[in-house]
Every structure is written in C-alpha cells, then in structure tokens.
C-alpha cells in the first residue's frame, strides 16, 4: 500500500533505520477489534474445536491479544515490502499503521519492468507464510490456549493475504496487476486499466457492504475508490511534469525564523497577502507555517508564542534541481499541498501544487502550440 498520512502519528520503534509509526485511528480500531473479537470468542473456539472452558483467559483478554497479534502481523507484512524495496535500491522513510492497514512510505517506485510486481507481491506472500507458520504450530502443539490463538491469528493472516491479492488499488494485488499490464501497455495506460478494475471492485464492495450493514467495509470501499483515483491523478501529473524541475515552479520567499513570535509572522503574512510561509529552523529541517494554523491560537497569545512552539507536520525538503516527477507523491501527501525548497542551509521558498499545475498547463499549451505550428509548416 502507498503512503499517505503523516500527521497524527507517533513513532513506536525503528528497525534498521525504518521507523514504525502508529496513527491515532489505529487506537480507535484497537478497541473495535477487542470488542468484536470478544463477541466472536466462542464462535472462534468452536471453529478451532476447543472447549472455551479449557482456555485460561477471558474473552476480552483474548480479544486484546488477538488485536496485538493482528497489528504485529500487518507490521511484518509491511516490513516485507521494505526488505524488497531496499533490495531494489528504493529508500523507505517509514511505515505507518492506521485503521485501514499499513502504509510504507517510499521515496520513488522502481521503474524497471516487473519491479513493482515483486515489491507488491511480497506482502501477501509474507502473510501466507505467517498463516502457514501459525497453522503448523497449531497442529504440533497440545496446549488448548496455543491451538486456539494460532487458529485465530492464522485465519486472520490467511484472510489478510487473500484480501491483499485482490486486483484493486491500494491493495498489493492492484499494484501487481498494474506492473504486469505496464510491461505491455506502458505505465499510464496500465494505471488507467487497473484503476478501472479498482473502481468496479470498490462499487461492488460498497453495495454489498451497505446491503449487509457493514460500516467498516463501506469505509474500505470508499478508501479503495479514493486511492485508485488519486493514483491515476498522480501518474497523469507525473507524465505531464516530465522534464520540469522544482526551480521551474517554486515561489521564491524569505522565511520566518522559528524564534519569531506568531504576531510577527501573522503581520508579515497579512501585509504580503501570504497564506503560507517557509520557516527557518536551527536544525535545518523543513517546516511551513500557515495563516490558518496561526488563527487556531487565541490572538492574545500571538505576542507570546514563538513559531517553534506550535506543532506542525514534518516536511520533506526539496532542492531546486529535484525532478518534479520524483517529488510529486510527497507534494500530494502534504496536508497543505506545498513543500519548502532549500539549497544547503538557505531556505529559498515554497513549491505549491497549484503553482505546479499552472506550469504544467503552460508547458502543455506551448508544446501543443509548437506542434500545431510545425504541422502547419
């Protein structure tokens, strides 16, 4: 699955430089899974052919351990993607676990033929392997507790693997399908075909979910539709942005220092009619400050609070020579659809998606205009 969310997360731990982050929505899902699992406790015990009276923990406690095991399984699934990505030379910024699954934040998808297929298919293979391992332990143990838990978690991993191979974005099966189609039709046409399949699947799942009053599946169907459309937009814009660099589209702008008071930043933004401004930090990390974010603080505190004291999401820092097609996913993932542009220790300005769109439109206009003139000549 693709990256997507950065705000509202905290880092749990890091493995070989790849942090595992937890999104707040996962906490909500944790309580939901515990509730559902405790309700289904006796049904699962019957499927595992275990007498519930032989188990040593309460239904709610089993639900808690099942939820932890499920989230650990999703994390291992995502680290499978990380392992293959690193083998292919792709830099991975981190993994975020959230309500609708896991997201591996990769700098750039590999362009080699079938590389995305290998990167996508490893996730379901890891889940199938986990299911096989858990079922193996279940068969070779005599402990009722272990038989019950391995059956439950093994079945969940099996379902996770099967669900992920379905040919719909952002599921691994959707990416694998796109990779196979791209080998014959090119990436743009392959994305159009695979997002068409994703849209049909999302509508079918949504209708079935509404008919069965399953709210979680309705949310998943909407998520699949939204992400597939975003993926199509991303590929189309990447194709249009070919040859454009950050220096061609960014807006030069002096930064506000992180030690400045909010009142100073707000006064300048109002004077210069700016809604967004880059922040100069001591650490050199990228940061942006929006007028909307300042407005959330009581006006009487603007003269007391410094820019560094109000929290904001970490920003990917762009360089003026970066290819726009490479940094586009980061730009679209930004909450404000803008990123700071640095050159060494200097803050040069901001690249906004709206500005990039205008540059692409101008490029398209002049390219098509030039083509028509050539044809007329």
CSV table of C-alpha atoms in Angstrom, one decimal:
chain,number,residue,atom,x,y,z
A,1,UNK,CA,0.0,0.0,0.0
A,2,UNK,CA,1.1,3.6,-0.6
A,3,UNK,CA,2.0,6.1,1.7
A,4,UNK,CA,-0.5,8.5,2.9
A,5,UNK,CA,-0.7,10.0,6.3
A,6,UNK,CA,1.9,11.8,8.4
A,7,UNK,CA,0.1,13.9,10.8
A,8,UNK,CA,-1.5,12.4,14.0
A,9,UNK,CA,1.2,9.7,14.3
A,10,UNK,CA,3.9,8.7,16.9
A,11,UNK,CA,6.9,6.5,16.4
A,12,UNK,CA,6.8,3.2,18.2
A,13,UNK,CA,10.3,1.9,17.3
A,14,UNK,CA,12.7,1.7,14.4
A,15,UNK,CA,14.2,-1.4,12.6
A,16,UNK,CA,17.3,-0.8,10.6
A,17,UNK,CA,16.5,2.9,10.2
A,18,UNK,CA,12.9,2.4,9.2
A,19,UNK,CA,10.5,3.8,11.9
A,20,UNK,CA,7.2,2.1,12.6
A,21,UNK,CA,4.6,4.8,13.3
A,22,UNK,CA,1.2,4.5,14.8
A,23,UNK,CA,-1.7,6.7,13.5
A,24,UNK,CA,-4.3,7.7,16.1
A,25,UNK,CA,-7.0,5.9,14.1
A,26,UNK,CA,-5.4,2.6,14.9
A,27,UNK,CA,-6.2,3.2,18.6
A,28,UNK,CA,-9.9,3.5,17.7
A,29,UNK,CA,-9.6,0.3,15.7
A,30,UNK,CA,-7.9,-1.4,18.6
A,31,UNK,CA,-11.0,-1.0,20.8
A,32,UNK,CA,-13.3,-2.0,17.9
A,33,UNK,CA,-11.3,-5.2,17.3
A,34,UNK,CA,-11.2,-6.1,21.0
A,35,UNK,CA,-15.0,-5.7,21.2
A,36,UNK,CA,-15.7,-7.7,18.0
A,37,UNK,CA,-13.1,-10.4,19.0
A,38,UNK,CA,-14.6,-10.8,22.4
A,39,UNK,CA,-18.1,-11.2,20.9
A,40,UNK,CA,-16.8,-13.8,18.4
A,41,UNK,CA,-14.8,-15.6,21.1
A,42,UNK,CA,-17.0,-18.7,21.5
A,43,UNK,CA,-17.6,-19.0,17.7
A,44,UNK,CA,-13.8,-19.0,17.0
A,45,UNK,CA,-13.3,-21.5,19.8
A,46,UNK,CA,-15.8,-23.8,18.1
A,47,UNK,CA,-14.1,-23.4,14.8
A,48,UNK,CA,-10.8,-24.3,16.4
A,49,UNK,CA,-12.5,-27.3,18.1
A,50,UNK,CA,-11.6,-26.1,21.5
A,51,UNK,CA,-13.8,-26.1,24.6
A,52,UNK,CA,-13.9,-22.4,25.8
A,53,UNK,CA,-13.8,-23.8,29.4
A,54,UNK,CA,-10.3,-25.1,28.8
A,55,UNK,CA,-8.9,-21.6,28.0
A,56,UNK,CA,-7.3,-19.7,30.8
A,57,UNK,CA,-8.1,-16.1,29.7
A,58,UNK,CA,-11.3,-14.1,29.5
A,59,UNK,CA,-12.9,-13.3,26.1
A,60,UNK,CA,-11.9,-9.7,26.4
A,61,UNK,CA,-8.3,-10.5,27.2
A,62,UNK,CA,-8.1,-12.9,24.2
A,63,UNK,CA,-9.6,-10.1,22.1
A,64,UNK,CA,-6.8,-7.8,23.3
A,65,UNK,CA,-4.1,-10.3,22.4
A,66,UNK,CA,-5.7,-11.1,19.1
A,67,UNK,CA,-5.7,-7.3,18.2
A,68,UNK,CA,-2.0,-7.0,19.2
A,69,UNK,CA,-1.2,-10.1,17.1
A,70,UNK,CA,-3.1,-8.8,14.1
A,71,UNK,CA,-1.3,-5.4,14.2
A,72,UNK,CA,2.1,-7.2,14.6
A,73,UNK,CA,1.2,-9.3,11.5
A,74,UNK,CA,0.4,-6.1,9.5
A,75,UNK,CA,3.7,-4.6,10.6
A,76,UNK,CA,5.6,-7.7,9.5
A,77,UNK,CA,3.7,-7.7,6.2
A,78,UNK,CA,4.8,-4.1,5.6
A,79,UNK,CA,8.4,-4.8,6.6
A,80,UNK,CA,8.3,-7.5,3.8
A,81,UNK,CA,7.7,-4.6,1.4
A,82,UNK,CA,10.6,-2.7,3.0
A,83,UNK,CA,13.0,-5.6,2.6
A,84,UNK,CA,12.3,-6.0,-1.2
A,85,UNK,CA,12.3,-2.2,-1.7
A,86,UNK,CA,15.8,-1.9,-0.2
A,87,UNK,CA,17.0,-4.8,-2.4
A,88,UNK,CA,15.8,-2.7,-5.4
A,89,UNK,CA,17.6,0.4,-4.1
A,90,UNK,CA,14.4,2.2,-3.1
A,91,UNK,CA,14.7,4.4,0.1
A,92,UNK,CA,11.9,3.8,2.6
A,93,UNK,CA,11.1,6.7,5.0
A,94,UNK,CA,8.9,4.7,7.4
A,95,UNK,CA,5.8,2.6,7.9
A,96,UNK,CA,2.6,3.9,9.3
A,97,UNK,CA,-0.1,1.6,10.8
A,98,UNK,CA,-3.6,3.0,10.7
A,99,UNK,CA,-7.2,2.0,10.7
A,100,UNK,CA,-7.3,0.8,7.1
A,101,UNK,CA,-4.0,-1.1,7.2
A,102,UNK,CA,-0.3,-0.3,6.8
A,103,UNK,CA,1.4,2.3,4.6
A,104,UNK,CA,5.1,2.0,3.5
A,105,UNK,CA,6.4,5.5,2.7
A,106,UNK,CA,8.8,5.0,-0.3
A,107,UNK,CA,10.7,7.8,-2.0
A,108,UNK,CA,10.1,6.5,-5.5
A,109,UNK,CA,8.6,3.4,-7.0
A,110,UNK,CA,11.1,1.3,-9.1
A,111,UNK,CA,10.7,1.8,-12.9
A,112,UNK,CA,12.3,-1.5,-14.0
A,113,UNK,CA,9.9,-4.0,-15.7
A,114,UNK,CA,8.1,-6.2,-13.1
A,115,UNK,CA,10.0,-4.5,-10.2
A,116,UNK,CA,6.7,-3.2,-8.8
A,117,UNK,CA,5.2,-6.7,-9.1
A,118,UNK,CA,8.0,-8.1,-6.9
A,119,UNK,CA,7.6,-5.2,-4.4
A,120,UNK,CA,3.8,-5.7,-4.2
A,121,UNK,CA,3.5,-9.5,-4.1
A,122,UNK,CA,5.9,-9.9,-1.2
A,123,UNK,CA,3.3,-8.6,1.2
A,124,UNK,CA,0.7,-11.3,0.6
A,125,UNK,CA,3.5,-13.9,0.5
A,126,UNK,CA,4.6,-12.8,4.0
A,127,UNK,CA,1.0,-13.0,5.2
A,128,UNK,CA,0.6,-16.5,3.7
A,129,UNK,CA,3.9,-17.6,5.3
A,130,UNK,CA,2.7,-16.3,8.7
A,131,UNK,CA,-0.6,-18.1,8.3
A,132,UNK,CA,1.3,-21.3,7.4
A,133,UNK,CA,3.6,-21.0,10.4
A,134,UNK,CA,0.7,-20.4,12.8
A,135,UNK,CA,-1.2,-23.4,11.4
A,136,UNK,CA,1.9,-25.5,11.7
A,137,UNK,CA,2.3,-24.6,15.4
A,138,UNK,CA,-1.5,-25.3,15.9
A,139,UNK,CA,-1.1,-28.8,14.5
A,140,UNK,CA,2.0,-29.6,16.5
A,141,UNK,CA,1.0,-28.4,20.0
A,142,UNK,CA,-1.2,-29.8,22.7
A,143,UNK,CA,-1.9,-26.6,24.5
A,144,UNK,CA,-5.6,-25.6,24.1
A,145,UNK,CA,-4.6,-21.9,24.5
A,146,UNK,CA,-1.9,-22.1,21.8
A,147,UNK,CA,-4.2,-24.1,19.5
A,148,UNK,CA,-7.0,-21.5,19.9
A,149,UNK,CA,-4.7,-18.5,19.4
A,150,UNK,CA,-2.8,-19.9,16.4
A,151,UNK,CA,-6.0,-20.9,14.7
A,152,UNK,CA,-7.5,-17.4,15.2
A,153,UNK,CA,-4.4,-15.4,14.2
A,154,UNK,CA,-3.6,-17.9,11.4
A,155,UNK,CA,-7.0,-17.5,9.9
A,156,UNK,CA,-6.7,-13.7,10.1
A,157,UNK,CA,-3.4,-13.7,8.3
A,158,UNK,CA,-4.9,-16.0,5.6
A,159,UNK,CA,-7.8,-13.6,5.1
A,160,UNK,CA,-5.3,-10.7,5.1
A,161,UNK,CA,-3.3,-12.4,2.4
A,162,UNK,CA,-6.3,-13.2,0.2
A,163,UNK,CA,-7.8,-9.7,0.6
A,164,UNK,CA,-4.4,-8.1,-0.4
A,165,UNK,CA,-4.1,-10.1,-3.6
A,166,UNK,CA,-7.4,-8.7,-4.9
A,167,UNK,CA,-6.7,-6.6,-8.0
A,168,UNK,CA,-7.6,-3.2,-6.6
A,169,UNK,CA,-5.6,-0.1,-5.5
A,170,UNK,CA,-4.1,0.4,-3.0
A,171,UNK,CA,-4.0,-3.3,-2.3
A,172,UNK,CA,-0.9,-5.2,-3.3
A,173,UNK,CA,-2.9,-7.1,-6.0
A,174,UNK,CA,-3.8,-3.8,-7.7
A,175,UNK,CA,-0.1,-2.8,-7.8
A,176,UNK,CA,0.9,-6.3,-9.1
A,177,UNK,CA,-1.8,-6.1,-11.8
A,178,UNK,CA,-0.5,-2.6,-12.8
A,179,UNK,CA,3.0,-3.9,-13.1
A,180,UNK,CA,2.0,-6.8,-15.3
A,181,UNK,CA,-0.1,-4.5,-17.6
A,182,UNK,CA,2.7,-1.9,-17.7
A,183,UNK,CA,5.1,-4.4,-19.3
A,184,UNK,CA,2.7,-4.4,-22.3
A,185,UNK,CA,0.9,-1.1,-22.3
A,186,UNK,CA,3.1,1.4,-20.5
A,187,UNK,CA,2.6,2.8,-17.0
A,188,UNK,CA,-0.1,5.4,-17.8
A,189,UNK,CA,-2.4,3.0,-19.8
A,190,UNK,CA,-1.7,0.3,-17.2
A,191,UNK,CA,-2.8,2.6,-14.4
A,192,UNK,CA,-5.9,3.6,-16.3
A,193,UNK,CA,-6.9,-0.1,-16.7
A,194,UNK,CA,-6.0,-1.2,-13.2
A,195,UNK,CA,-7.9,1.8,-11.6
A,196,UNK,CA,-10.9,0.9,-13.7
A,197,UNK,CA,-10.8,-2.5,-12.1
A,198,UNK,CA,-10.4,-0.9,-8.7
A,199,UNK,CA,-13.3,1.4,-9.2
A,200,UNK,CA,-15.6,-1.5,-10.3
A,201,UNK,CA,-14.4,-3.5,-7.2
A,202,UNK,CA,-15.0,-0.6,-4.9
A,203,UNK,CA,-18.6,-0.1,-6.1
A,204,UNK,CA,-19.3,-3.8,-5.8
A,205,UNK,CA,-17.9,-4.0,-2.3
A,206,UNK,CA,-19.7,-0.8,-1.3
A,207,UNK,CA,-23.1,-2.1,-2.5
A,208,UNK,CA,-22.5,-5.5,-0.7
A,209,UNK,CA,-21.4,-3.7,2.4
A,210,UNK,CA,-24.4,-1.4,2.5
A,211,UNK,CA,-26.7,-4.4,1.9
A,212,UNK,CA,-25.2,-6.2,4.8
A,213,UNK,CA,-25.0,-3.0,7.0
A,214,UNK,CA,-21.2,-3.4,7.4
A,215,UNK,CA,-19.9,0.1,8.1
A,216,UNK,CA,-16.2,-0.9,8.1
A,217,UNK,CA,-16.5,-2.4,4.6
A,218,UNK,CA,-18.2,0.7,3.4
A,219,UNK,CA,-15.3,2.8,4.6
A,220,UNK,CA,-12.8,0.3,2.9
A,221,UNK,CA,-14.8,0.5,-0.4
A,222,UNK,CA,-14.6,4.3,-0.3
A,223,UNK,CA,-10.9,4.2,0.6
A,224,UNK,CA,-10.2,1.9,-2.4
A,225,UNK,CA,-12.1,4.2,-4.8
A,226,UNK,CA,-10.4,7.4,-3.5
A,227,UNK,CA,-6.9,6.0,-3.5
A,228,UNK,CA,-7.3,4.5,-7.0
A,229,UNK,CA,-8.4,7.8,-8.4
A,230,UNK,CA,-5.5,9.6,-6.6
A,231,UNK,CA,-3.1,7.0,-8.2
A,232,UNK,CA,-4.4,7.8,-11.6
A,233,UNK,CA,-4.1,11.5,-11.0
A,234,UNK,CA,-0.5,11.0,-9.7
A,235,UNK,CA,0.6,9.1,-12.8
A,236,UNK,CA,-1.1,11.6,-15.2
A,237,UNK,CA,0.6,14.5,-13.5
A,238,UNK,CA,3.9,12.8,-13.3
A,239,UNK,CA,3.8,12.2,-17.1
A,240,UNK,CA,2.8,15.9,-17.7
A,241,UNK,CA,5.6,17.1,-15.3
A,242,UNK,CA,8.3,15.1,-17.1
A,243,UNK,CA,11.3,17.5,-17.6
A,244,UNK,CA,10.1,20.1,-15.1
A,245,UNK,CA,12.4,20.7,-12.1
A,246,UNK,CA,11.5,22.4,-8.8
A,247,UNK,CA,13.3,25.6,-9.8
A,248,UNK,CA,10.9,25.9,-12.7
A,249,UNK,CA,7.8,26.0,-10.5
A,250,UNK,CA,8.6,27.1,-6.9
A,251,UNK,CA,7.9,30.6,-5.5
A,252,UNK,CA,10.9,32.4,-4.0
A,253,UNK,CA,10.1,33.6,-0.5
A,254,UNK,CA,12.0,34.8,2.5
A,255,UNK,CA,11.4,32.5,5.6
A,256,UNK,CA,10.3,33.4,9.0
A,257,UNK,CA,12.7,32.3,11.8
A,258,UNK,CA,11.4,29.7,14.2
A,259,UNK,CA,12.2,32.0,17.1
A,260,UNK,CA,9.9,34.8,15.8
A,261,UNK,CA,6.7,35.5,17.6
A,262,UNK,CA,3.4,34.5,15.9
A,263,UNK,CA,2.4,38.2,15.8
A,264,UNK,CA,5.5,39.0,13.6
A,265,UNK,CA,4.7,36.1,11.2
A,266,UNK,CA,1.0,37.0,11.1
A,267,UNK,CA,1.7,40.7,10.4
A,268,UNK,CA,4.1,39.8,7.5
A,269,UNK,CA,1.7,37.3,6.0
A,270,UNK,CA,-1.2,39.8,6.1
A,271,UNK,CA,1.0,42.5,4.7
A,272,UNK,CA,2.3,40.4,1.8
A,273,UNK,CA,-1.0,38.6,1.4
A,274,UNK,CA,0.5,35.2,2.1
A,275,UNK,CA,-1.4,32.1,3.3
A,276,UNK,CA,1.8,30.0,3.8
A,277,UNK,CA,5.4,30.8,4.6
A,278,UNK,CA,8.5,28.7,5.0
A,279,UNK,CA,10.2,28.5,8.4
A,280,UNK,CA,14.0,28.8,9.0
A,281,UNK,CA,14.9,26.2,11.7
A,282,UNK,CA,18.1,25.8,13.6
A,283,UNK,CA,18.2,22.1,12.7
A,284,UNK,CA,17.7,22.7,9.0
A,285,UNK,CA,14.5,20.6,9.0
A,286,UNK,CA,11.8,21.6,6.6
A,287,UNK,CA,8.8,23.5,8.1
A,288,UNK,CA,5.9,25.5,6.9
A,289,UNK,CA,3.6,27.9,8.8
A,290,UNK,CA,0.1,28.7,7.5
A,291,UNK,CA,-2.1,31.6,8.5
A,292,UNK,CA,-4.9,29.0,9.2
A,293,UNK,CA,-2.6,27.4,11.8
A,294,UNK,CA,-1.8,30.7,13.4
A,295,UNK,CA,-5.6,31.5,13.6
A,296,UNK,CA,-6.2,28.5,15.7
A,297,UNK,CA,-4.3,30.2,18.6
A,298,UNK,CA,-6.0,32.9,20.6
A,299,UNK,CA,-5.0,36.3,19.2
A,300,UNK,CA,-3.9,37.5,22.7
A,301,UNK,CA,-1.2,34.7,22.6
A,302,UNK,CA,0.3,35.7,19.3
A,303,UNK,CA,2.8,38.1,21.0
A,304,UNK,CA,3.8,35.4,23.5
A,305,UNK,CA,4.1,32.2,21.4
A,306,UNK,CA,7.0,31.6,19.1
A,307,UNK,CA,6.7,29.8,15.8
A,308,UNK,CA,8.7,26.8,17.1
A,309,UNK,CA,6.1,26.4,19.9
A,310,UNK,CA,3.2,25.5,17.7
A,311,UNK,CA,3.2,21.9,16.4
A,312,UNK,CA,3.1,21.1,12.7
A,313,UNK,CA,3.8,18.1,10.5
A,314,UNK,CA,7.4,17.4,9.4
A,315,UNK,CA,8.0,18.4,5.8
A,316,UNK,CA,10.1,16.8,3.1
A,317,UNK,CA,12.7,19.4,2.0
A,318,UNK,CA,13.1,19.9,-1.8
A,319,UNK,CA,16.1,21.0,-3.7
A,320,UNK,CA,15.8,23.3,-6.7
A,321,UNK,CA,17.3,20.7,-9.1
A,322,UNK,CA,14.9,17.9,-7.9
A,323,UNK,CA,12.8,16.5,-10.7
A,324,UNK,CA,9.1,17.3,-10.0
A,325,UNK,CA,8.0,13.8,-11.2
A,326,UNK,CA,10.1,12.3,-8.3
A,327,UNK,CA,8.8,14.5,-5.5
A,328,UNK,CA,5.2,14.6,-6.6
A,329,UNK,CA,4.0,11.9,-4.1
A,330,UNK,CA,5.4,13.9,-1.2
A,331,UNK,CA,3.8,17.1,-2.6
A,332,UNK,CA,0.4,15.4,-2.9
A,333,UNK,CA,0.7,13.9,0.6
A,334,UNK,CA,1.4,17.3,2.2
A,335,UNK,CA,-1.6,18.5,4.3
A,336,UNK,CA,-1.2,21.9,2.6
A,337,UNK,CA,-0.1,20.6,-0.8
A,338,UNK,CA,3.1,22.6,-0.5
A,339,UNK,CA,6.7,21.9,0.5
A,340,UNK,CA,9.7,24.1,1.4
A,341,UNK,CA,12.6,24.5,-1.0
A,342,UNK,CA,16.2,24.6,0.4
A,343,UNK,CA,19.6,24.9,-1.1
A,344,UNK,CA,22.2,23.9,1.5
A,345,UNK,CA,21.4,25.9,4.7
A,346,UNK,CA,19.4,28.5,2.7
A,347,UNK,CA,15.6,28.5,2.6
A,348,UNK,CA,14.7,29.5,-1.0
A,349,UNK,CA,10.9,29.4,-0.9
A,350,UNK,CA,7.9,27.1,-1.4
A,351,UNK,CA,6.7,24.7,-4.1
A,352,UNK,CA,2.9,24.7,-4.2
A,353,UNK,CA,0.9,22.1,-6.1
A,354,UNK,CA,-1.3,25.0,-7.5
A,355,UNK,CA,1.8,26.7,-8.9
A,356,UNK,CA,3.0,23.4,-10.4
A,357,UNK,CA,-0.4,22.9,-12.1
A,358,UNK,CA,0.0,26.3,-13.8
A,359,UNK,CA,3.5,25.5,-15.0
A,360,UNK,CA,2.2,22.2,-16.4
A,361,UNK,CA,-0.7,23.9,-18.2
A,362,UNK,CA,1.7,26.5,-19.7
A,363,UNK,CA,4.1,23.7,-20.8
A,364,UNK,CA,1.2,21.8,-22.4
A,365,UNK,CA,-0.1,25.0,-24.1
A,366,UNK,CA,3.3,25.9,-25.7
A,367,UNK,CA,4.0,22.2,-26.6
A,368,UNK,CA,0.7,21.8,-28.3
A,369,UNK,CA,1.1,25.2,-29.9
A,370,UNK,CA,4.5,24.4,-31.2
A,371,UNK,CA,3.3,21.1,-32.6
A,372,UNK,CA,0.4,22.8,-34.5
A,373,UNK,CA,2.9,25.3,-36.0
A,374,UNK,CA,5.2,22.5,-37.1
A,375,UNK,CA,2.3,20.7,-38.6
A,376,UNK,CA,1.1,23.8,-40.4
A,377,UNK,CA,4.6,24.5,-41.8
